[in-house]
Amino acid sequence: MSDSRGSIHGEWSSRWAFILAATGSAVGLGNIWKFPYITGENGGGAFVLVYLICIAVIGIPIMMAEIMIGRRGRRSPINTMRVLAKQGRHSPHWKYLGWTGVVAGFLIISYYSVIAGWAMAYVFRSAGAAFEGATADGVASIFSELVSDPERLIAWHSIFMVLTMIVVSRGVASGLEKAVRYLMPSLFVLLLLLLGYSMSTGAFMQGVSFMFNPNFSALSGEAILIAMGHAFFTLSLGMGAIMVYGSYLNKDTSIAKTSITIALADTSVALVAGLAIFPIVFANDLEAAAGPGLIFQTLPLAFGHMPGGTLFGTLFFILLVFAAWSSAISLIEPAVTWLVETLHMDRVRASVYSGLAAWLLGIGTVFSFNLWSDVTFFGKTFFDLLDYLTANIMLPLGGLAIALFAGWIMVRGTVKEELKLQHPRMFQLWYLLVRYVTPVAVIIVFISLQG
Ligand code: PFF
């Protein structure tokens, strides 16, 4: 296979186009919805610290590995793994790693779409001034009224899934770029506005101390696993999403710089979201460990009490939907590229089939918040189980395998050539991280959980 081969699925128009799309994939519900609620459930500071360490030591090196593998292979993750393994004279069975990624993405999009549906519903709540002058009890009942209504949730879930299928069927490289370029910065500005509100609640320092004052006695082994899993989830790693995007990347882009830029942008959004939310929690005597409803029960209070809150709230939820949208696309892209390449389906059909199957599975998540809220498997609802299995098990294992693949399976010279790091020491550091540090760290977290 020659180096200059392009991807049959197209190529980004520039380095910025890639950064925007990858940031669009990374920044999503994971940052604004999930990070705050799992931080709240896992005691704050120590959890945040472990998450930040995982981003730096595991996330960034694995992101570099994924982009590098994708750009080298120029195919869907499944076929990329097969071809590159063969080149290194290793078993083509590495393609199963691509498979687990496709399955993980498919499982994640099924529930991701349901939660994005909540955000869509909130656009209309906010525009209808439902939050004006709201009390904590008032917003809690708006939320519980929504999630206890399966029909409404299914309707929003369906709309979101159709929107996702439309973009995916047209090919990700077109359209997405522009949306991300303007909408992501706007979302960040609105988060800063919320942060400003939080500073005025009188409980800002309490929020800061909750997030950054580590109390290690509150940190369980399971919390460490969740923090590590979230580092993968939030950076879209361990399932081939970033690998697919890397496969559309031109040869001259610096993978290291790009990965660091994406990780910094992603982490800033999560931290600002947390800093905006926790002061509201404490100022209103709410429960930090409220779970998946946390942002929907806190942010409306801010919008309900700030000048122009109806407008800002509406805009905020619109932008949140866009952020979710640009992530959702990357969740089914690995499956779609595989269907196109291997079964020679056209893109539209591949997108419709994948979306439809994920939509069906998503009904299970819808019911887990109402009709099936008492039905548990291993002590978890259907949604919790899917989330746990994907974010905390499948993505870290996928990431582990990607690190091993880049560190041990691919030919060192190829890897070096593809990464083109300017300083030889940088390459050595990265190679050390993916060969030893990252795999060992992931394995230790898994083993310690058994104890
Ligand atoms: N990173 C996205 C978020 O934080 O919302 C979720 C996600 C997208 C996870 C793509 C995995 C993925 F491949």
Short mmCIF file of C-alpha atoms and ligand atoms in Angstrom, two decimals:
data_model
loop_
_atom_site.label_atom_id
_atom_site.label_comp_id
_atom_site.label_asym_id
_atom_site.label_seq_id
_atom_site.Cartn_x
_atom_site.Cartn_y
_atom_site.Cartn_z
CA MET A 1 0.00 0.00 0.00
CA SER A 2 1.49 3.31 -0.92
CA ASP A 3 1.59 6.21 1.46
CA SER A 4 -0.04 8.66 -0.78
CA ARG A 5 -3.24 6.70 -1.01
CA GLY A 6 -6.25 8.83 -0.08
CA SER A 7 -9.38 7.63 1.69
CA ILE A 8 -12.28 6.52 -0.49
CA HIS A 9 -14.55 8.41 1.88
CA GLY A 10 -13.00 11.82 1.21
CA GLU A 11 -10.51 14.06 2.95
CA TRP A 12 -10.66 17.14 5.21
CA SER A 13 -10.10 20.41 3.45
CA SER A 14 -7.47 21.53 5.95
CA ARG A 15 -5.84 20.85 9.29
CA TRP A 16 -8.41 23.14 10.87
CA ALA A 17 -11.25 21.20 9.36
CA PHE A 18 -9.94 18.10 11.09
CA ILE A 19 -9.40 19.86 14.41
CA LEU A 20 -12.92 21.24 14.26
CA ALA A 21 -14.50 17.91 13.41
CA ALA A 22 -12.51 16.02 16.03
CA THR A 23 -13.31 18.70 18.61
CA GLY A 24 -16.93 18.45 17.50
CA SER A 25 -16.77 14.74 18.23
CA ALA A 26 -15.04 15.18 21.57
CA VAL A 27 -17.10 18.09 22.93
CA GLY A 28 -20.61 16.90 23.52
CA LEU A 29 -22.97 15.64 26.17
CA GLY A 30 -19.96 14.01 27.82
CA ASN A 31 -18.58 17.41 28.81
CA ILE A 32 -21.69 19.28 29.77
CA TRP A 33 -24.12 16.60 30.88
CA LYS A 34 -22.02 13.65 32.01
CA PHE A 35 -18.86 15.16 33.51
CA PRO A 36 -20.76 17.24 36.10
CA TYR A 37 -23.07 14.45 37.19
CA ILE A 38 -20.39 11.80 37.56
CA THR A 39 -18.21 14.31 39.40
CA GLY A 40 -21.15 14.93 41.71
CA GLU A 41 -21.76 11.22 42.22
CA ASN A 42 -18.11 10.47 42.92
CA GLY A 43 -17.31 13.08 45.51
CA GLY A 44 -15.67 15.89 43.50
CA GLY A 45 -11.99 16.91 43.76
CA ALA A 46 -10.16 13.59 43.90
CA PHE A 47 -12.28 12.26 41.06
CA VAL A 48 -11.56 15.34 38.93
CA LEU A 49 -7.85 14.98 39.62
CA VAL A 50 -7.81 11.35 38.48
CA TYR A 51 -9.77 12.33 35.38
CA LEU A 52 -7.25 15.08 34.54
CA ILE A 53 -4.31 12.72 35.02
CA CYS A 54 -5.99 10.16 32.76
CA ILE A 55 -6.52 12.79 30.05
CA ALA A 56 -2.83 13.72 30.12
CA VAL A 57 -1.18 10.33 30.54
CA ILE A 58 -3.62 8.04 28.76
CA GLY A 59 -5.93 10.19 26.66
CA ILE A 60 -3.48 12.33 24.69
CA PRO A 61 -1.06 9.49 23.81
CA ILE A 62 -3.95 7.25 22.74
CA MET A 63 -5.49 10.03 20.70
CA MET A 64 -2.18 10.39 18.87
CA ALA A 65 -2.08 6.65 18.33
CA GLU A 66 -5.62 6.55 16.97
CA ILE A 67 -5.11 9.41 14.55
CA MET A 68 -1.79 7.92 13.44
CA ILE A 69 -3.31 4.47 12.83
CA GLY A 70 -6.27 5.97 10.97
CA ARG A 71 -4.14 8.12 8.72
CA ARG A 72 -1.84 5.23 7.94
CA GLY A 73 -4.67 2.83 7.17
CA ARG A 74 -7.01 5.19 5.33
CA ARG A 75 -9.93 2.81 5.73
CA SER A 76 -12.68 2.01 8.22
CA PRO A 77 -11.22 0.94 11.59
CA ILE A 78 -11.99 -2.73 10.91
CA ASN A 79 -10.17 -2.81 7.59
CA THR A 80 -7.40 -0.52 8.81
CA MET A 81 -6.55 -2.86 11.67
CA ARG A 82 -6.57 -5.87 9.38
CA VAL A 83 -4.32 -4.30 6.76
CA LEU A 84 -1.83 -2.71 9.15
CA ALA A 85 -1.54 -5.90 11.21
CA LYS A 86 -0.80 -7.83 8.07
CA GLN A 87 1.87 -5.34 7.10
CA GLY A 88 3.57 -5.91 10.44
CA ARG A 89 3.22 -9.69 9.79
CA HIS A 90 0.72 -10.09 12.58
CA SER A 91 -2.60 -11.83 12.69
CA PRO A 92 -5.47 -10.25 10.73
CA HIS A 93 -7.58 -11.03 13.78
CA TRP A 94 -6.72 -7.52 14.97
CA LYS A 95 -9.68 -6.54 12.86
CA TYR A 96 -11.91 -7.69 15.74
CA LEU A 97 -10.65 -4.65 17.60
CA GLY A 98 -12.25 -2.58 14.88
CA TRP A 99 -15.39 -4.60 15.43
CA THR A 100 -15.63 -3.96 19.14
CA GLY A 101 -15.31 -0.27 18.32
CA VAL A 102 -18.19 -0.40 15.89
CA VAL A 103 -20.33 -2.18 18.48
CA ALA A 104 -19.36 0.28 21.24
CA GLY A 105 -20.25 3.25 19.05
CA PHE A 106 -23.53 1.70 18.17
CA LEU A 107 -24.42 1.04 21.83
CA ILE A 108 -23.41 4.56 22.85
CA ILE A 109 -25.39 6.34 20.14
CA SER A 110 -28.50 4.43 21.20
CA TYR A 111 -28.63 6.20 24.57
CA TYR A 112 -26.79 9.35 23.54
CA SER A 113 -29.65 10.16 21.21
CA VAL A 114 -32.19 9.83 24.04
CA ILE A 115 -30.30 12.32 26.22
CA ALA A 116 -29.83 14.68 23.28
CA GLY A 117 -33.62 14.44 22.99
CA TRP A 118 -33.92 15.83 26.52
CA ALA A 119 -31.80 18.79 25.46
CA MET A 120 -34.09 19.34 22.46
CA ALA A 121 -37.15 19.28 24.68
CA TYR A 122 -35.45 21.88 26.89
CA VAL A 123 -35.00 24.25 23.96
CA PHE A 124 -38.76 24.54 23.84
CA ARG A 125 -39.24 24.66 27.61
CA SER A 126 -36.81 27.53 27.74
CA ALA A 127 -38.25 29.37 24.74
CA GLY A 128 -41.70 29.06 26.33
CA ALA A 129 -40.32 30.91 29.38
CA ALA A 130 -40.95 27.86 31.56
CA PHE A 131 -37.91 28.65 33.69
CA GLU A 132 -38.69 32.27 34.44
CA GLY A 133 -38.45 32.85 38.17
CA ALA A 134 -38.31 29.08 38.64
CA THR A 135 -37.75 27.42 41.99
CA ALA A 136 -35.70 24.29 42.60
CA ASP A 137 -38.91 22.30 43.06
CA GLY A 138 -40.38 23.78 39.90
CA VAL A 139 -37.46 22.76 37.69
CA ALA A 140 -37.31 19.34 39.32
CA SER A 141 -40.92 18.74 38.39
CA ILE A 142 -40.41 19.99 34.81
CA PHE A 143 -37.64 17.40 34.50
CA SER A 144 -39.52 14.51 36.04
CA GLU A 145 -42.57 15.27 33.96
CA LEU A 146 -40.45 14.99 30.82
CA VAL A 147 -38.58 11.80 31.64
CA SER A 148 -41.66 10.02 32.91
CA ASP A 149 -43.35 10.37 29.53
CA PRO A 150 -42.04 7.63 27.20
CA GLU A 151 -43.94 8.86 24.16
CA ARG A 152 -42.44 12.30 24.31
CA LEU A 153 -38.97 10.88 24.87
CA ILE A 154 -39.34 8.55 21.92
CA ALA A 155 -40.46 11.43 19.72
CA TRP A 156 -37.39 13.52 20.59
CA HIS A 157 -35.10 10.51 20.33
CA SER A 158 -36.49 9.85 16.84
CA ILE A 159 -35.99 13.43 15.68
CA PHE A 160 -32.42 13.48 16.91
CA MET A 161 -31.61 10.16 15.27
CA VAL A 162 -33.03 11.34 11.94
CA LEU A 163 -30.92 14.52 12.11
CA THR A 164 -27.85 12.40 12.75
CA MET A 165 -28.61 10.06 9.87
CA ILE A 166 -29.06 12.99 7.51
CA VAL A 167 -25.56 14.32 8.16
CA VAL A 168 -23.92 10.91 8.16
CA SER A 169 -25.55 9.94 4.89
CA ARG A 170 -24.08 13.03 3.23
CA GLY A 171 -20.55 12.30 4.40
CA VAL A 172 -19.07 13.94 7.46
CA ALA A 173 -16.55 16.13 5.73
CA SER A 174 -19.18 18.44 4.28
CA GLY A 175 -21.36 20.67 6.38
CA LEU A 176 -20.00 19.68 9.73
CA GLU A 177 -16.99 21.96 9.47
CA LYS A 178 -18.96 25.15 9.35
CA ALA A 179 -21.34 24.16 12.08
CA VAL A 180 -18.51 23.40 14.46
CA ARG A 181 -16.49 26.49 13.59
CA TYR A 182 -19.17 28.89 14.79
CA LEU A 183 -21.30 26.90 17.16
CA MET A 184 -18.62 25.48 19.45
CA PRO A 185 -17.17 28.89 20.34
CA SER A 186 -20.69 30.21 20.91
CA LEU A 187 -21.43 27.36 23.27
CA PHE A 188 -18.27 28.18 25.17
CA VAL A 189 -19.29 31.84 25.46
CA LEU A 190 -22.65 30.83 26.92
CA LEU A 191 -20.91 28.56 29.39
CA LEU A 192 -18.82 31.54 30.46
CA LEU A 193 -22.01 33.51 30.94
CA LEU A 194 -23.33 30.74 33.18
CA LEU A 195 -20.04 30.81 35.02
CA GLY A 196 -20.58 34.54 35.57
CA TYR A 197 -24.00 33.79 37.04
CA SER A 198 -22.54 31.13 39.30
CA MET A 199 -20.04 33.62 40.65
CA SER A 200 -22.97 35.72 41.80
CA THR A 201 -24.72 32.93 43.70
CA GLY A 202 -22.60 33.29 46.81
CA ALA A 203 -21.63 29.62 46.65
CA PHE A 204 -18.96 29.92 43.98
CA MET A 205 -16.04 29.11 46.26
CA GLN A 206 -17.91 26.12 47.60
CA GLY A 207 -18.24 24.86 44.02
CA VAL A 208 -14.56 25.48 43.33
CA SER A 209 -13.53 23.65 46.46
CA PHE A 210 -15.85 20.74 45.65
CA MET A 211 -14.23 20.37 42.25
CA PHE A 212 -10.60 20.99 43.08
CA ASN A 213 -10.07 20.08 46.69
CA PRO A 214 -9.22 16.39 46.54
CA ASN A 215 -10.57 14.25 49.32
CA PHE A 216 -9.04 10.90 48.63
CA SER A 217 -11.06 9.09 51.24
CA ALA A 218 -14.11 9.69 49.04
CA LEU A 219 -12.43 7.98 46.10
CA SER A 220 -13.42 4.37 45.56
CA GLY A 221 -11.77 1.92 43.13
CA GLU A 222 -14.89 2.13 41.06
CA ALA A 223 -14.64 5.93 40.95
CA ILE A 224 -11.14 5.59 39.49
CA LEU A 225 -12.50 3.32 36.79
CA ILE A 226 -15.29 5.79 36.03
CA ALA A 227 -12.80 8.68 35.83
CA MET A 228 -10.60 6.72 33.46
CA GLY A 229 -13.57 5.57 31.40
CA HIS A 230 -14.73 9.13 31.14
CA ALA A 231 -11.34 10.26 29.83
CA PHE A 232 -11.91 7.87 26.92
CA PHE A 233 -15.55 8.80 26.48
CA THR A 234 -15.03 12.54 26.51
CA LEU A 235 -12.16 12.42 24.01
CA SER A 236 -14.08 9.93 21.81
CA LEU A 237 -11.31 7.36 22.18
CA GLY A 238 -11.14 3.59 22.19
CA MET A 239 -13.73 2.85 19.53
CA GLY A 240 -12.34 4.09 16.24
CA ALA A 241 -14.24 7.37 15.96
CA ILE A 242 -11.11 9.48 16.04
CA MET A 243 -9.40 6.81 13.94
CA VAL A 244 -11.95 7.25 11.16
CA TYR A 245 -11.52 11.01 11.32
CA GLY A 246 -7.76 10.50 11.21
CA SER A 247 -8.18 8.47 8.05
CA TYR A 248 -9.44 11.59 6.27
CA LEU A 249 -6.48 13.66 7.45
CA ASN A 250 -3.81 14.87 5.09
CA LYS A 251 -0.20 13.87 5.51
CA ASP A 252 1.28 17.16 6.62
CA THR A 253 -0.69 17.80 9.75
CA SER A 254 1.12 17.46 13.07
CA ILE A 255 -0.65 14.74 15.00
CA ALA A 256 0.85 15.71 18.36
CA LYS A 257 -0.11 19.38 18.23
CA THR A 258 -3.53 18.56 16.96
CA SER A 259 -4.21 16.02 19.72
CA ILE A 260 -3.12 18.42 22.43
CA THR A 261 -5.31 21.19 21.02
CA ILE A 262 -8.35 18.92 20.97
CA ALA A 263 -7.74 17.61 24.49
CA LEU A 264 -7.28 21.12 25.88
CA ALA A 265 -10.46 22.41 24.25
CA ASP A 266 -12.42 19.41 25.49
CA THR A 267 -11.13 19.62 29.05
CA SER A 268 -11.77 23.36 29.28
CA VAL A 269 -15.40 22.90 28.31
CA ALA A 270 -15.90 20.20 30.95
CA LEU A 271 -14.23 22.20 33.72
CA VAL A 272 -16.16 25.37 32.93
CA ALA A 273 -19.40 23.38 32.85
CA GLY A 274 -18.60 21.92 36.26
CA LEU A 275 -17.69 25.32 37.69
CA ALA A 276 -20.93 26.77 36.38
CA ILE A 277 -23.09 23.98 37.78
CA PHE A 278 -21.81 23.16 41.27
CA PRO A 279 -22.23 26.64 42.77
CA ILE A 280 -25.87 26.51 41.65
CA VAL A 281 -26.19 23.12 43.32
CA PHE A 282 -24.83 24.40 46.63
CA ALA A 283 -26.60 27.75 46.56
CA ASN A 284 -29.94 25.98 46.20
CA ASP A 285 -29.29 23.09 48.57
CA LEU A 286 -29.56 20.62 45.73
CA GLU A 287 -28.06 17.17 45.59
CA ALA A 288 -24.62 17.03 43.88
CA ALA A 289 -25.19 13.32 43.35
CA ALA A 290 -28.53 13.81 41.59
CA GLY A 291 -27.43 11.70 38.62
CA PRO A 292 -28.22 12.13 34.93
CA GLY A 293 -30.80 14.86 35.58
CA LEU A 294 -28.24 17.18 37.23
CA ILE A 295 -27.77 19.82 34.53
CA PHE A 296 -31.46 19.79 33.70
CA GLN A 297 -32.28 20.58 37.30
CA THR A 298 -29.62 23.22 37.89
CA LEU A 299 -29.05 25.29 34.76
CA PRO A 300 -32.74 26.25 34.37
CA LEU A 301 -32.45 27.92 37.79
CA ALA A 302 -29.64 30.10 36.45
CA PHE A 303 -31.57 30.95 33.30
CA GLY A 304 -34.68 31.58 35.34
CA HIS A 305 -32.96 34.25 37.42
CA MET A 306 -30.57 36.04 35.08
CA PRO A 307 -31.55 38.97 32.87
CA GLY A 308 -32.29 37.71 29.36
CA GLY A 309 -32.38 34.17 30.73
CA THR A 310 -35.15 32.98 28.41
CA LEU A 311 -33.12 33.90 25.36
CA PHE A 312 -29.81 32.65 26.74
CA GLY A 313 -31.37 29.43 27.98
CA THR A 314 -32.91 28.74 24.61
CA LEU A 315 -29.63 29.43 22.85
CA PHE A 316 -27.72 27.31 25.31
CA PHE A 317 -29.88 24.24 24.77
CA ILE A 318 -29.81 24.74 20.99
CA LEU A 319 -26.02 24.78 21.11
CA LEU A 320 -25.97 21.77 23.39
CA VAL A 321 -28.02 19.91 20.80
CA PHE A 322 -25.51 20.90 18.13
CA ALA A 323 -22.63 19.72 20.30
CA ALA A 324 -24.41 16.40 20.79
CA TRP A 325 -25.12 16.19 17.08
CA SER A 326 -21.49 16.60 16.02
CA SER A 327 -20.55 13.86 18.50
CA ALA A 328 -23.35 11.53 17.47
CA ILE A 329 -22.18 11.63 13.89
CA SER A 330 -18.80 10.29 14.86
CA LEU A 331 -20.39 7.53 16.90
CA ILE A 332 -21.96 5.85 13.89
CA GLU A 333 -19.37 6.81 11.31
CA PRO A 334 -17.19 3.71 11.98
CA ALA A 335 -20.17 1.41 11.35
CA VAL A 336 -21.20 3.28 8.22
CA THR A 337 -17.73 3.30 6.65
CA TRP A 338 -17.48 -0.42 7.25
CA LEU A 339 -20.86 -1.13 5.61
CA VAL A 340 -19.85 1.02 2.64
CA GLU A 341 -16.45 -0.61 2.20
CA THR A 342 -17.19 -4.20 2.91
CA LEU A 343 -20.80 -4.74 1.93
CA HIS A 344 -20.58 -2.09 -0.81
CA MET A 345 -23.72 -0.42 0.45
CA ASP A 346 -24.29 3.14 -0.58
CA ARG A 347 -23.79 5.69 2.19
CA VAL A 348 -27.42 6.62 2.51
CA ARG A 349 -28.58 3.06 2.98
CA ALA A 350 -25.72 2.31 5.39
CA SER A 351 -26.65 5.35 7.47
CA VAL A 352 -30.34 4.50 7.54
CA TYR A 353 -29.77 0.89 8.62
CA SER A 354 -27.30 1.82 11.34
CA GLY A 355 -29.48 4.64 12.60
CA LEU A 356 -32.60 2.52 12.62
CA ALA A 357 -30.98 -0.28 14.59
CA ALA A 358 -29.55 2.17 17.14
CA TRP A 359 -32.92 3.90 17.39
CA LEU A 360 -34.62 0.62 18.30
CA LEU A 361 -32.09 -0.11 21.02
CA GLY A 362 -32.56 3.44 22.31
CA ILE A 363 -36.15 2.60 23.25
CA GLY A 364 -34.67 0.49 26.07
CA THR A 365 -32.99 3.61 27.44
CA VAL A 366 -36.21 5.61 27.14
CA PHE A 367 -38.07 2.99 29.18
CA SER A 368 -35.33 2.77 31.78
CA PHE A 369 -36.34 6.25 32.95
CA ASN A 370 -40.01 5.40 33.32
CA LEU A 371 -41.73 2.06 32.58
CA TRP A 372 -38.65 0.00 33.39
CA SER A 373 -37.15 2.19 36.07
CA ASP A 374 -37.43 -0.72 38.52
CA VAL A 375 -36.00 -3.28 36.17
CA THR A 376 -32.35 -3.78 36.95
CA PHE A 377 -29.55 -5.97 35.65
CA PHE A 378 -26.61 -6.35 38.03
CA GLY A 379 -28.19 -3.59 40.09
CA LYS A 380 -28.29 -1.16 37.16
CA THR A 381 -31.06 0.12 34.95
CA PHE A 382 -30.83 -0.55 31.23
CA PHE A 383 -29.37 2.91 30.64
CA ASP A 384 -26.87 2.65 33.50
CA LEU A 385 -25.79 -0.76 32.31
CA LEU A 386 -25.21 0.38 28.73
CA ASP A 387 -23.34 3.44 29.90
CA TYR A 388 -21.19 1.43 32.31
CA LEU A 389 -20.43 -1.30 29.83
CA THR A 390 -19.44 1.07 27.04
CA ALA A 391 -17.68 3.94 28.81
CA ASN A 392 -16.03 2.03 31.62
CA ILE A 393 -15.26 -1.30 30.00
CA MET A 394 -15.40 -1.30 26.21
CA LEU A 395 -13.68 2.05 25.58
CA PRO A 396 -10.78 1.48 28.02
CA LEU A 397 -10.24 -2.04 26.63
CA GLY A 398 -10.43 -0.67 23.09
CA GLY A 399 -7.94 2.04 24.06
CA LEU A 400 -5.65 -0.54 25.62
CA ALA A 401 -5.69 -2.57 22.43
CA ILE A 402 -5.03 0.55 20.34
CA ALA A 403 -2.02 1.40 22.51
CA LEU A 404 -0.70 -2.16 22.15
CA PHE A 405 -1.31 -2.05 18.43
CA ALA A 406 0.62 1.20 17.98
CA GLY A 407 3.36 0.19 20.41
CA TRP A 408 3.90 -3.46 19.62
CA ILE A 409 2.22 -4.50 16.39
CA MET A 410 2.94 -1.74 13.94
CA VAL A 411 6.44 -1.46 12.59
CA ARG A 412 8.36 1.14 14.63
CA GLY A 413 9.72 2.86 11.54
CA THR A 414 6.25 3.27 10.08
CA VAL A 415 4.91 4.69 13.30
CA LYS A 416 7.78 7.13 13.55
CA GLU A 417 7.39 8.23 9.98
CA GLU A 418 3.67 8.76 10.34
CA LEU A 419 3.90 10.75 13.59
CA LYS A 420 6.75 12.95 12.37
CA LEU A 421 7.50 14.32 15.82
CA GLN A 422 10.03 17.12 15.61
CA HIS A 423 12.12 16.10 18.59
CA PRO A 424 13.41 12.54 18.83
CA ARG A 425 12.87 12.69 22.58
CA MET A 426 9.20 13.39 22.05
CA PHE A 427 8.88 10.22 20.04
CA GLN A 428 10.66 8.24 22.75
CA LEU A 429 8.36 9.65 25.39
CA TRP A 430 5.24 8.89 23.40
CA TYR A 431 6.47 5.40 22.54
CA LEU A 432 7.18 4.70 26.20
CA LEU A 433 3.71 5.88 27.10
CA VAL A 434 1.85 3.74 24.56
CA ARG A 435 4.03 0.67 24.97
CA TYR A 436 4.15 0.52 28.74
CA VAL A 437 2.55 3.29 30.76
CA THR A 438 -0.89 3.40 29.19
CA PRO A 439 -1.44 -0.37 28.98
CA VAL A 440 -0.17 -0.93 32.51
CA ALA A 441 -2.30 1.91 33.88
CA VAL A 442 -5.47 0.55 32.28
CA ILE A 443 -4.73 -2.98 33.49
CA ILE A 444 -3.99 -1.82 37.04
CA VAL A 445 -7.28 0.04 37.24
CA PHE A 446 -9.14 -3.07 36.09
CA ILE A 447 -7.30 -5.37 38.47
CA SER A 448 -7.67 -3.09 41.46
CA LEU A 449 -11.39 -3.14 40.90
CA GLN A 450 -11.47 -6.88 41.50
CA GLY A 451 -9.97 -6.43 44.98
N1 PFF B 1 -16.97 12.52 23.21
C1 PFF B 1 -18.40 12.59 23.17
C2 PFF B 1 -18.89 13.40 24.35
O1 PFF B 1 -18.09 13.72 25.23
O2 PFF B 1 -20.06 13.70 24.40
C3 PFF B 1 -19.04 11.22 23.14
C4 PFF B 1 -18.40 10.26 22.20
C5 PFF B 1 -18.35 10.56 20.83
C6 PFF B 1 -17.80 9.12 22.69
C7 PFF B 1 -17.69 9.70 19.98
C8 PFF B 1 -17.16 8.25 21.84
C9 PFF B 1 -17.11 8.55 20.49
F1 PFF B 1 -16.49 7.75 19.71
#
